[in-house]
Coordinates of C-alpha atoms and ligand atoms in Angstrom, one line a residue:
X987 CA -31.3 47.5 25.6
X988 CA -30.6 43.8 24.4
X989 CA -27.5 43.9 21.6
X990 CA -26.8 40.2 20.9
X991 CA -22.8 39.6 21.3
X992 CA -21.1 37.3 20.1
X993 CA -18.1 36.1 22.7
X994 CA -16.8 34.1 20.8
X995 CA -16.2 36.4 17.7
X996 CA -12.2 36.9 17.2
X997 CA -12.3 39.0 14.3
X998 CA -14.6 41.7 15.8
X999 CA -14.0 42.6 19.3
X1000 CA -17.3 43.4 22.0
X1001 CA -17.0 46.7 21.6
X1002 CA -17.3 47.1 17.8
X1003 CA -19.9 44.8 17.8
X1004 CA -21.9 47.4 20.0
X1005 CA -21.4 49.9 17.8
X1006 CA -21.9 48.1 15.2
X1007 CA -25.8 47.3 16.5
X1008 CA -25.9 51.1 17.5
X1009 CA -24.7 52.3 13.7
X1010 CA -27.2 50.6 11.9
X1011 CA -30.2 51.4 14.5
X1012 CA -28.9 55.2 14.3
X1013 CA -29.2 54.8 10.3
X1014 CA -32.1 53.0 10.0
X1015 CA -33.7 55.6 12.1
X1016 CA -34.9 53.2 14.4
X1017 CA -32.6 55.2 17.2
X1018 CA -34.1 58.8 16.5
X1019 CA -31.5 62.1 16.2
X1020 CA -32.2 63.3 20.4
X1021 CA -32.3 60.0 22.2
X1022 CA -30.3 59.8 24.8
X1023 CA -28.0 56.3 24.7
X1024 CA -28.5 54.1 27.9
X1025 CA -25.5 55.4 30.8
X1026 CA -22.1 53.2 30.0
X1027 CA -22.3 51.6 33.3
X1028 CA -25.9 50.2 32.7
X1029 CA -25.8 49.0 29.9
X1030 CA -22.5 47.7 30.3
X1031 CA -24.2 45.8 33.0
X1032 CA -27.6 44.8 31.0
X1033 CA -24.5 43.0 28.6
X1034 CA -22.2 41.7 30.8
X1035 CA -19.3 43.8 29.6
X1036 CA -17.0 45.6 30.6
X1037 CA -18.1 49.7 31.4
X1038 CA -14.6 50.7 29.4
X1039 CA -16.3 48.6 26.4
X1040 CA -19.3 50.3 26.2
X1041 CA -17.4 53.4 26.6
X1042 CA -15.1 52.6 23.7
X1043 CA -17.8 51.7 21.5
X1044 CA -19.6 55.3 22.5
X1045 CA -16.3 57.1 21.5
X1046 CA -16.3 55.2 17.6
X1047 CA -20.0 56.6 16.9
X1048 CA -18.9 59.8 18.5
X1049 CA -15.7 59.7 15.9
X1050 CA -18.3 59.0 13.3
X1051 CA -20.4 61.8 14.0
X1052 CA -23.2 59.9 15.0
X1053 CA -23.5 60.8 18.5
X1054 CA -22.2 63.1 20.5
X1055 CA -22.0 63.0 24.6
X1056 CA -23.1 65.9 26.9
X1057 CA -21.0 67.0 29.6
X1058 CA -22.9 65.2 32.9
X1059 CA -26.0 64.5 31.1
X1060 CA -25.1 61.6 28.8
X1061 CA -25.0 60.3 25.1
X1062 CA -27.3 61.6 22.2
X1063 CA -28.0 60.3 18.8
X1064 CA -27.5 63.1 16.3
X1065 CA -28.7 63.6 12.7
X1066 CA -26.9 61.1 11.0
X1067 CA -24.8 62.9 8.0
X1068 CA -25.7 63.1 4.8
X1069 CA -25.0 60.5 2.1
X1070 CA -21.8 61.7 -0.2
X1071 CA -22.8 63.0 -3.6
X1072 CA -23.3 60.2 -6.2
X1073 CA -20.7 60.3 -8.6
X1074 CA -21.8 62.6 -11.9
X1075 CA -23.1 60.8 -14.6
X1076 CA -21.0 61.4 -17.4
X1077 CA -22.5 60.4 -20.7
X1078 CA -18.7 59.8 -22.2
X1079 CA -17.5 57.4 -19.4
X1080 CA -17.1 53.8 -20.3
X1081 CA -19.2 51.1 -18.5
X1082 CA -17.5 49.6 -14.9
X1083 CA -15.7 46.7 -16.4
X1084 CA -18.3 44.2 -15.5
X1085 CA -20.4 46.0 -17.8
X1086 CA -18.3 45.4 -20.5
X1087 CA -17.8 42.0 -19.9
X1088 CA -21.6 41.7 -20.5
X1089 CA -21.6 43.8 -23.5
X1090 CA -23.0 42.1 -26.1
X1091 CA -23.9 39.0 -25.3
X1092 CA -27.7 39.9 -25.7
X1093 CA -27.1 40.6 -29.1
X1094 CA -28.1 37.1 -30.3
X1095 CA -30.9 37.0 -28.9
X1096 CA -32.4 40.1 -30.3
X1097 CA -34.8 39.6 -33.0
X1098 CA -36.8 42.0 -34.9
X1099 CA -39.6 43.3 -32.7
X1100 CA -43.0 43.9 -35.1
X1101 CA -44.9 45.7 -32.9
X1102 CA -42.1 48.5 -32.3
X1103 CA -42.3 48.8 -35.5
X1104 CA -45.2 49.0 -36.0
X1105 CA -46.1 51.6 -33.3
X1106 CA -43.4 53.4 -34.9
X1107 CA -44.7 53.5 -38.5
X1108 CA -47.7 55.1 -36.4
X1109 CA -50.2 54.0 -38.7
X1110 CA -53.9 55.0 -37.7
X1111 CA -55.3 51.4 -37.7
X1112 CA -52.4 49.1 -37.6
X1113 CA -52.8 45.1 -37.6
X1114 CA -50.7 43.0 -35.8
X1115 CA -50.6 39.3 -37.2
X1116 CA -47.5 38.9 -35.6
X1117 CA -48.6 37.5 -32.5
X1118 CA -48.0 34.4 -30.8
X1119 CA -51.5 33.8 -28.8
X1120 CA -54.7 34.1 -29.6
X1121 CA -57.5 36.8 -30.1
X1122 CA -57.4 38.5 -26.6
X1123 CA -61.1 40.1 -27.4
X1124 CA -62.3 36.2 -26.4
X1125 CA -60.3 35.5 -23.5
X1126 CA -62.9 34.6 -20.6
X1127 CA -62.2 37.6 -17.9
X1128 CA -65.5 37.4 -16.3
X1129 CA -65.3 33.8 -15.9
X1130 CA -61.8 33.7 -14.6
X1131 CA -62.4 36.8 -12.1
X1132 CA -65.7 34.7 -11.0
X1133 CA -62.9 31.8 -10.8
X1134 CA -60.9 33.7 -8.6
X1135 CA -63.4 35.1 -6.6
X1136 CA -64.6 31.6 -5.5
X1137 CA -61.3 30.4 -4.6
X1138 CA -60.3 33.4 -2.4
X1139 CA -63.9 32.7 -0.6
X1140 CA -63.3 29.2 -0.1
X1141 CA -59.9 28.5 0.5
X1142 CA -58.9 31.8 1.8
X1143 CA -55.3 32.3 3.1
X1144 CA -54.1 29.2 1.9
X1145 CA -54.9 29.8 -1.9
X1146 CA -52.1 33.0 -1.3
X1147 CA -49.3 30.8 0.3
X1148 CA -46.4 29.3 -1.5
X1149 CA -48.0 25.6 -2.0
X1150 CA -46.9 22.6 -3.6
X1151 CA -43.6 22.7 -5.4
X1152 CA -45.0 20.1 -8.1
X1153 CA -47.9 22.4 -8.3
X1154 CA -51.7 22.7 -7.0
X1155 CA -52.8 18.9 -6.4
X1156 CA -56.0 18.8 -7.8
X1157 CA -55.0 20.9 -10.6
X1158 CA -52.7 18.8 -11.5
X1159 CA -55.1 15.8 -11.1
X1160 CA -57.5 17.8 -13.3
X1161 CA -54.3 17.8 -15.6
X1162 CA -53.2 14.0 -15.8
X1163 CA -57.7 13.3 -16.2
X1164 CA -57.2 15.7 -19.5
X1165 CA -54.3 13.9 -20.6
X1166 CA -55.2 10.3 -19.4
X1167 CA -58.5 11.1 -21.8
X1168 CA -55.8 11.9 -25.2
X1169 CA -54.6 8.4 -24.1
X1170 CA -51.5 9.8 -21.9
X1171 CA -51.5 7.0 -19.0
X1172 CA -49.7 9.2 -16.4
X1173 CA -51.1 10.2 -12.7
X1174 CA -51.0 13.6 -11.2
X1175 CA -47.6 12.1 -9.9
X1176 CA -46.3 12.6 -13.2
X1177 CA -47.0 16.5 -13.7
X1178 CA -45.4 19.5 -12.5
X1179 CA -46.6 22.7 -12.9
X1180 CA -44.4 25.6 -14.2
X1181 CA -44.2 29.5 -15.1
X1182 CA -46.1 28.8 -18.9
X1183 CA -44.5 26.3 -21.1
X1184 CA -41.6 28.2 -21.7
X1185 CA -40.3 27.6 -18.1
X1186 CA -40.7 23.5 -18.6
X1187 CA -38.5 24.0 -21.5
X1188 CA -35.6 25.9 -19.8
X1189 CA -36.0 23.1 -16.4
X1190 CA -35.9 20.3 -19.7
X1191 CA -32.5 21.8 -20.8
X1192 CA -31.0 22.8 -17.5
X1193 CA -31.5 19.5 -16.4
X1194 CA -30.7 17.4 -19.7
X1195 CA -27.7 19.2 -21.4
X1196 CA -24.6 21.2 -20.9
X1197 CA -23.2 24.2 -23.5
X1198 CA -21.8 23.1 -26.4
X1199 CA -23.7 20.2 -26.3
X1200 CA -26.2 19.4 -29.3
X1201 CA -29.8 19.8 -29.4
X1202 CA -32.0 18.3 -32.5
X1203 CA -35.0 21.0 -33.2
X1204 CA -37.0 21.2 -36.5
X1205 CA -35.8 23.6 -38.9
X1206 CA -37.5 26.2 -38.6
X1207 CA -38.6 25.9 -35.3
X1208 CA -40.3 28.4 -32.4
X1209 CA -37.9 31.2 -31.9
X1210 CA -38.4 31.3 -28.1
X1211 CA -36.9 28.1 -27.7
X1212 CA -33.8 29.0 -30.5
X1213 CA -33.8 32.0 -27.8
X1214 CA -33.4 29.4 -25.1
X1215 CA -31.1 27.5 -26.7
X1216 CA -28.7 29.7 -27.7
X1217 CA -28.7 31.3 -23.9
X1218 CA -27.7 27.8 -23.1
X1219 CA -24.9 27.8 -25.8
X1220 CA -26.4 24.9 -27.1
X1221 CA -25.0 23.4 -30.6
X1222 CA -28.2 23.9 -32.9
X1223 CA -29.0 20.9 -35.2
X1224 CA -32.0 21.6 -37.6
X1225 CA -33.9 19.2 -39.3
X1226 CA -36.0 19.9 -41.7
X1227 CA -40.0 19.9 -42.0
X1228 CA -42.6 19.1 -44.5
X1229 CA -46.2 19.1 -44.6
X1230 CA -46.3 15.9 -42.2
X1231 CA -43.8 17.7 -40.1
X1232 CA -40.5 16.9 -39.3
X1233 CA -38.4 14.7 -41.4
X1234 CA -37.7 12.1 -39.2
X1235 CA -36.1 10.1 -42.1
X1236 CA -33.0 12.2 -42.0
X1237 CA -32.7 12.0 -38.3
X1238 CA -30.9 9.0 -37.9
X1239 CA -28.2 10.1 -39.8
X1240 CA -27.8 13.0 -37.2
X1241 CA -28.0 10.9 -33.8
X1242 CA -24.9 9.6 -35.2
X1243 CA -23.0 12.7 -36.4
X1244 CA -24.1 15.2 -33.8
X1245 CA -24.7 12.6 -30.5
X1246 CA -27.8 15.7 -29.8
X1247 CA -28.5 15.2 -25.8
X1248 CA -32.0 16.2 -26.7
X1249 CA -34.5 16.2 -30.0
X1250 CA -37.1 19.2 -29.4
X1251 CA -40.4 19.1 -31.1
X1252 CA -43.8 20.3 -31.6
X1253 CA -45.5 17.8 -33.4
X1254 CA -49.2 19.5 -33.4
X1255 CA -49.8 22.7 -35.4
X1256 CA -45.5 23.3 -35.3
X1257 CA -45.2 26.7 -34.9
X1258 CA -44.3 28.3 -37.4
X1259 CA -45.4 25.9 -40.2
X1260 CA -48.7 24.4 -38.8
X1261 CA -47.8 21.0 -39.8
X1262 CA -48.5 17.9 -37.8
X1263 CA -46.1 14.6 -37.5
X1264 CA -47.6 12.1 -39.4
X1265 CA -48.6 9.1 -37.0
X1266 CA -45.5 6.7 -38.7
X1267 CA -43.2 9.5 -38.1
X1268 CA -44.1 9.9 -34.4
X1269 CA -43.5 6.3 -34.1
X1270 CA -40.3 6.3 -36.1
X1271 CA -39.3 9.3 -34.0
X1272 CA -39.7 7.4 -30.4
X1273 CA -38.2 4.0 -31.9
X1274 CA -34.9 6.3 -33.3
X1275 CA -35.0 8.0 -29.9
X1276 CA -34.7 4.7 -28.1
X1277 CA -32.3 3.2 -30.1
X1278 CA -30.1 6.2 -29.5
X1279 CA -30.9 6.9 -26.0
X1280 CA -32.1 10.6 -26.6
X1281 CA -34.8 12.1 -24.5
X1282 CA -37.9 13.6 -26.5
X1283 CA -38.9 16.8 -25.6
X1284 CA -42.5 16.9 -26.7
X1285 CA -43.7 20.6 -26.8
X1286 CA -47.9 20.2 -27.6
X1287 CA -48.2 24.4 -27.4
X1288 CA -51.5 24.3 -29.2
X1289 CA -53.0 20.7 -29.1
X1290 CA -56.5 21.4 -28.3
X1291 CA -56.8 24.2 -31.4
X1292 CA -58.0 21.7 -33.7
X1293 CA -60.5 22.3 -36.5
X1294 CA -60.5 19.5 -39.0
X1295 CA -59.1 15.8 -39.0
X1296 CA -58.6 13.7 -36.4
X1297 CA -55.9 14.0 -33.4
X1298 CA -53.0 12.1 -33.5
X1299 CA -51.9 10.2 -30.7
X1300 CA -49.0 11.9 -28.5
X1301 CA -45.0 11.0 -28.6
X1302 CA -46.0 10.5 -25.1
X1303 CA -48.7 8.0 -25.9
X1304 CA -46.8 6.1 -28.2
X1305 CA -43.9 5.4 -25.5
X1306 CA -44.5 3.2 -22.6
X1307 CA -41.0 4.0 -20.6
X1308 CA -40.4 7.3 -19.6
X1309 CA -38.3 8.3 -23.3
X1310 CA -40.6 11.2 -23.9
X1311 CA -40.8 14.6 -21.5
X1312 CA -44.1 16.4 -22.5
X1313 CA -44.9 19.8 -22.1
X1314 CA -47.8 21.9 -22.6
X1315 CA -49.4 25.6 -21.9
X1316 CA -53.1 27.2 -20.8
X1317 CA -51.4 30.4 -22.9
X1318 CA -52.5 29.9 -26.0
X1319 CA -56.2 28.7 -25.5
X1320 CA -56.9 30.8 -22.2
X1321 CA -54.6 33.5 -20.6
X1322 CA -51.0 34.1 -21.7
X1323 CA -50.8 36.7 -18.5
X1324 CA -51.6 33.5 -16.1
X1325 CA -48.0 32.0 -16.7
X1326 CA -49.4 28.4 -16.0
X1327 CA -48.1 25.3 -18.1
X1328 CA -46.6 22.7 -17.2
X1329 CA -44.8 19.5 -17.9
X1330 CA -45.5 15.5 -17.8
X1331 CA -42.4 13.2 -16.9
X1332 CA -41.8 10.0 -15.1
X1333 CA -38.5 8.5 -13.4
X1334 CA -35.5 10.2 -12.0
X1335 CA -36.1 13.1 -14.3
X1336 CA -38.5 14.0 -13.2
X1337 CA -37.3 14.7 -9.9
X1338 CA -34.8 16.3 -11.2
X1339 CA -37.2 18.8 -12.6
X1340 CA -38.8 19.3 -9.6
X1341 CA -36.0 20.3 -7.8
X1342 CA -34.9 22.6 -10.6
X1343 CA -38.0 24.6 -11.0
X1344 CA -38.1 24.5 -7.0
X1345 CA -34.6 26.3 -7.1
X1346 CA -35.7 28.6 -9.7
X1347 CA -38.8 30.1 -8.7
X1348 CA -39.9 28.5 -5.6
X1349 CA -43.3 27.4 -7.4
X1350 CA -46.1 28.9 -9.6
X1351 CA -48.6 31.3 -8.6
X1352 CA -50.8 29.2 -5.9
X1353 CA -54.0 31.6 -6.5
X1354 CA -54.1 31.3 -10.3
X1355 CA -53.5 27.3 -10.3
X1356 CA -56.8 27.2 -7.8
X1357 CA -58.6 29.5 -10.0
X1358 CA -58.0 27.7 -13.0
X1359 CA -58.7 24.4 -11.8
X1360 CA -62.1 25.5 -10.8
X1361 CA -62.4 27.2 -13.8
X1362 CA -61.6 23.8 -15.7
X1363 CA -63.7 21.4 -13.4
X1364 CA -67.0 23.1 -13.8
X1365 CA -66.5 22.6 -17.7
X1366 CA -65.6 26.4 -18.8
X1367 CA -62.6 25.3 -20.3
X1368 CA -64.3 23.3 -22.9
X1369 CA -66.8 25.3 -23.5
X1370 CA -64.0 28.3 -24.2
X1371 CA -62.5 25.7 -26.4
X1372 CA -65.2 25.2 -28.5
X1373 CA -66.2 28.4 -28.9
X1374 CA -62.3 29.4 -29.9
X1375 CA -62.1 26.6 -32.1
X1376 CA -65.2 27.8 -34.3
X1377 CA -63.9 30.8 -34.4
X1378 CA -60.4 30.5 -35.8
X1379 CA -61.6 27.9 -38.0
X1380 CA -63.4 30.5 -40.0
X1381 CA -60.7 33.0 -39.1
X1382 CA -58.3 30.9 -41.2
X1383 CA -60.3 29.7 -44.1
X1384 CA -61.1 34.1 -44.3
X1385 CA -57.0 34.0 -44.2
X1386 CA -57.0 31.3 -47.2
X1387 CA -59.6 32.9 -49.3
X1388 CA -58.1 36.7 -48.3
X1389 CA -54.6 35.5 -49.8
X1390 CA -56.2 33.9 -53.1
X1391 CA -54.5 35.7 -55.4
X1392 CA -54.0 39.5 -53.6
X1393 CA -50.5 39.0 -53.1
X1394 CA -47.8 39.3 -55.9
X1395 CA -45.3 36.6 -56.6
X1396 CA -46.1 33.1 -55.7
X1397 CA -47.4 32.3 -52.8
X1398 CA -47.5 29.0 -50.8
X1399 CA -48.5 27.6 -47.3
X1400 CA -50.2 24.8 -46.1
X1401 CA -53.3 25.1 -44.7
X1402 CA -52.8 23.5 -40.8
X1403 CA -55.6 21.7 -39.5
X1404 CA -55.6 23.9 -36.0
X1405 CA -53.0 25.9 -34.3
X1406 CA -53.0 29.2 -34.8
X1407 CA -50.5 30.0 -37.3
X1408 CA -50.1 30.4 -41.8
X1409 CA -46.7 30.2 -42.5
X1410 CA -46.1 31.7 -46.3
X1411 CA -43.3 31.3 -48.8
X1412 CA -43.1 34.1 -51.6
X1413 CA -41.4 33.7 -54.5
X1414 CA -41.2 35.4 -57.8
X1415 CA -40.6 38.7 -56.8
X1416 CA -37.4 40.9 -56.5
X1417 CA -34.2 38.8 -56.6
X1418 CA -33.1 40.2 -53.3
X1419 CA -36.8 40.1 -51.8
X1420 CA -36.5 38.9 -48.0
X1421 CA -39.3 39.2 -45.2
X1422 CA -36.7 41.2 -42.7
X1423 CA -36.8 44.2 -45.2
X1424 CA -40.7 43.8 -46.0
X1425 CA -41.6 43.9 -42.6
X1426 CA -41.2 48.0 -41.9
X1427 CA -42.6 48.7 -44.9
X1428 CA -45.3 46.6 -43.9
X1429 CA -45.8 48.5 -41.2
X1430 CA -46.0 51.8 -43.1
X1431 CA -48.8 50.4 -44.4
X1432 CA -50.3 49.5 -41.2
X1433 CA -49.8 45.4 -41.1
X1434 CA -47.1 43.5 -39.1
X1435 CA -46.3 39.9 -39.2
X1436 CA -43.1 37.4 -38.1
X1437 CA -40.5 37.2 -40.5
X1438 CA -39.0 33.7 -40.9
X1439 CA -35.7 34.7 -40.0
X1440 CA -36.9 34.2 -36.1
X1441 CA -37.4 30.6 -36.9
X1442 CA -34.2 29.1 -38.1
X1443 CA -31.2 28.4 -36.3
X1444 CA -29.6 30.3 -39.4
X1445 CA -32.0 33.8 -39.7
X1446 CA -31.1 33.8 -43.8
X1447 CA -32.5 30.4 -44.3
X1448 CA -36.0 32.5 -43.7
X1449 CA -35.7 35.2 -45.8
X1450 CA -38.8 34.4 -48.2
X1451 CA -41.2 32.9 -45.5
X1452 CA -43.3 35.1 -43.0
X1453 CA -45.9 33.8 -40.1
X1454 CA -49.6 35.3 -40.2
X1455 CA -51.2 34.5 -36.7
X1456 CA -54.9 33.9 -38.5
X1457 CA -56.8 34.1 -34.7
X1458 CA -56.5 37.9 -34.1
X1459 CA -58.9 39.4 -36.2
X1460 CA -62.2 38.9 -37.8
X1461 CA -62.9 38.2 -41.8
X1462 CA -63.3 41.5 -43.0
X1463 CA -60.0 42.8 -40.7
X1464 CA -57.9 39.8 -42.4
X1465 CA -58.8 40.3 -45.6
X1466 CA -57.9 44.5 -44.9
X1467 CA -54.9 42.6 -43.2
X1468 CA -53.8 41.0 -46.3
X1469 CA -54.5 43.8 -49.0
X1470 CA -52.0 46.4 -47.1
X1471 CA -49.7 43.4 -46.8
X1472 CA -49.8 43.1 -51.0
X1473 CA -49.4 46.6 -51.1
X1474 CA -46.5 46.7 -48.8
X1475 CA -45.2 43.7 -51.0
X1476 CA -45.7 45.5 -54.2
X1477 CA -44.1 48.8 -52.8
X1478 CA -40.8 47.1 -52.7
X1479 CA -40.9 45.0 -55.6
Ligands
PLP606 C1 -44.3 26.4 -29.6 C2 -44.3 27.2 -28.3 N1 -43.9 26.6 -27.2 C3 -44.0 27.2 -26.0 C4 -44.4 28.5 -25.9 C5 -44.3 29.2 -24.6 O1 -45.6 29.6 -24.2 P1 -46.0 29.8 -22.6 O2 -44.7 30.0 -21.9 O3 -46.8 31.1 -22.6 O4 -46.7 28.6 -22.2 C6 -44.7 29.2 -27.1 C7 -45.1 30.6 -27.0 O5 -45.3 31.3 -28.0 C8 -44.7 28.5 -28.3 O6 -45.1 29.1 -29.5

């Protein structure tokens, strides 16, 4: 039997390293209750010990019940004992104190949850329009299976090993060819892959800020990222936004209040509002941005789900030396479930964001970045695209002509050009009216949607406004969608 020793060792002596080796191989049940141990003397010579060693270390197991030795026959592994009882659970006892220390602190970041709700109203045909993605129903299975399918047949083993830390190389050259087309003049050297665009945002703020520090967002802004954010114990500086989205007028004024580490933005289809930054905004936004030295975080969640008007350049387009981080998703238009986004940078940072999502997570899942880029090079992607794009487009005008006049009040929105997302205001109802306290009566009547509370930094600010994801359903289900929603609204006036 070979037990590696270490001579050396000074605070565990030979023989209780022996045992040692033997008590885990008796507990592990790789040394079976009824084998006999090797004689003292041999293996004390097999380890170049001492027999009175060996011996010693014998007499611990046997003192631990683990063994016990036969009069001239030798030593034999017994049934190891059993474990000691857990302790009762007892439903009165207080959490171990590192428990409580935790207590709490996911309280901020709880928001309400529609479809617990609605499952809970139990409703026999609920509609969600809560959602963050779009219609499921259309996601291309087939063709991604197919995708996968060819991958595992060409590439084999190596599509299932770790790979690249910046991500699958052609992939990401498939990537930077997209972008280089929306005018983005950046290489594959310039992308790295993540977990969805969710994970470049967390690698952006790990890497850029400290808590306490201050972060400019638009007010309101995506409540994953406030989620993020406030994890980070990031200082929250909103900003507010209009129909050409955020109101980069008042921004200079907070670059020299707040000194923000970071301004956050989603200048195409913003979720929640569906507005789009106005082209001399964009380029107001990088010139402040330089002037104050403040990276741009450039979140383009939904770029590609246009349906009228023309695209507007990217913050990334519009700077030539590295002042803008981008980031962007296959989530919204494709697969949520893939988890594959990713993130364009240049410079130091973005080794730095390399390493980060390196320590993090190692790298992204090596099989689904294959299967997408082959899925994107033979011209699926577009082709889902275009197909998506039709769709919602009349999805969303249904949503605009469903909400012409069926809900009390006044309503308001603007109608986004693409995206994914109506974000209404209702006024002239009940003084103390708010979207939190609509929603489960909504869902009584079988329709969820997002309050606005999730969006703003400060919940209340939200209290009138909701989000209706207009990609889930077809026309007649929308316009269903929006009569319970009236109903729901009248119910509580
Ligand atoms: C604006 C915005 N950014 C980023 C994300 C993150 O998406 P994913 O991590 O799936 O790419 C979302 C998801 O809803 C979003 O709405």
């Amino acid at each position: 039997m070979h037990i590696p020793l270490d001579h050396q060792d000074k605070t565990q002596p030979l023989y209780q390293q022996i045992a040692a080796f033997l008590r885990q191989r008796i507990l592990s049940g790789s040394l079976a209750p009824g084998n006999r141990l090797p004689a003292a003397r041999r293996l004390a010579a097999d380890l170049g010990v001492n027999r009175i060693t060996v011996e010693s270390a014998y007499d611990e197991l046997q003192a631990d019940g683990l063994v016990t030795a036969r009069q001239g026959s030798g030593t034999y592994v017994l049934a190891p004992p059993p474990l000691p009882p857990l302790p009762q659970a007892d439903p009165g006892a207080p959490w171990p104190l590192w428990q409580q220390e935790v207590q709490g602190r996911a309280a901020p970041l709880k928001r309400p949850a529609p479809d617990e709700l609605l499952r809970a109203a139990a409703h026999p045909q609920p509609l969600n329009f809560a959602g963050g993605v779009g219609d499921a129903s259309l996601f291309p299975v087939d063709d991604l299976r197919r995708a996968i399918q060819t991958v595992l047949r060409r590439d084999g083993v190596a599509a299932l090993e770790y790979g690249e830390r910046r991500g699958y190389g052609p992939l990401r050259g498939t990537i930077a060819q997209v972008l280089a087309s929306q005018g983005l003049a950046l290489s594959r050297e310039n992308i790295l892959v993540t977990a969805g665009s969710q994970q470049a945002l967390a690698l952006v703020v790990q890497t850029l800020l400290k808590p306490g520090e201050a972060i400019v967002v638009e007010n309101p802004t995506y409540a994953g990222a406030l989620d993020l954010f406030r994890l980070y114990g990031l200082r929250i500086v909103g900003l507010p936004v209009d129909e050409d989205g955020m109101q980069v007028e008042k921004l200079e004024k907070l670059l020299q209040q707040h000194h923000p580490r970071l301004i956050y933005t989603i200048p195409n289809f913003h979720n929640p509002t569906g507005a789009c930054l106005s082209l001399p905004r964009r380029r107001q936004l990088v010139a402040l941005a330089d002037r104050y030295n403040v990276p741009i975080l450039e979140d383009d969640y939904v770029g590609d789900l246009r349906y009228d008007g023309r695209p507007l350049p990217a913050l990334k387009a519009l700077d030539s030396g590295g002042r803008v981080i981008y980031a962007s998703t296959f989530s919204k238009v494709l697969l949520p479930g893939l988890r594959v986004g990713f993130l364009a940078a240049e410079g130091p940072v973005y080794d730095c964001l390399v390493e980060s999502k390196r320590v993090h997570d190692l790298t992204t899942s090596n099989l689904y970045q294959r299967a997408l880029e082959a899925y994107v090079t033979v011209g699926r992607y577009q082709a889902h695209l275009n197909r998506s794009c039709l769709a919602y487009r009349k999805r969303r005008d249904a949503m605009q002509a469903a909400l012409a006049g069926r809900l009390p009040g006044r309503v308001s929105y603007l109608l986004p050009q693409g995206g994914l997302f109506l974000w209404l205001r209702i006024d002239g109802v009940a003084e103390a009216f708010s979207t939190d306290g609509l929603l489960p009566l909504a869902c009584q009547h079988g329709v969820a949607f997002a309050p606005g509370s999730s969006f703003y930094p400060q919940g209340c600010d939200g209290s009138r406004y909701l989000r209706l994801n207009f990609t889930l359903y077809p026309p007649e289900t929308i316009f269903e969608g929006i009569r319970r929603l009236g109903e729901a609204i009248r119910a509580g006036a």
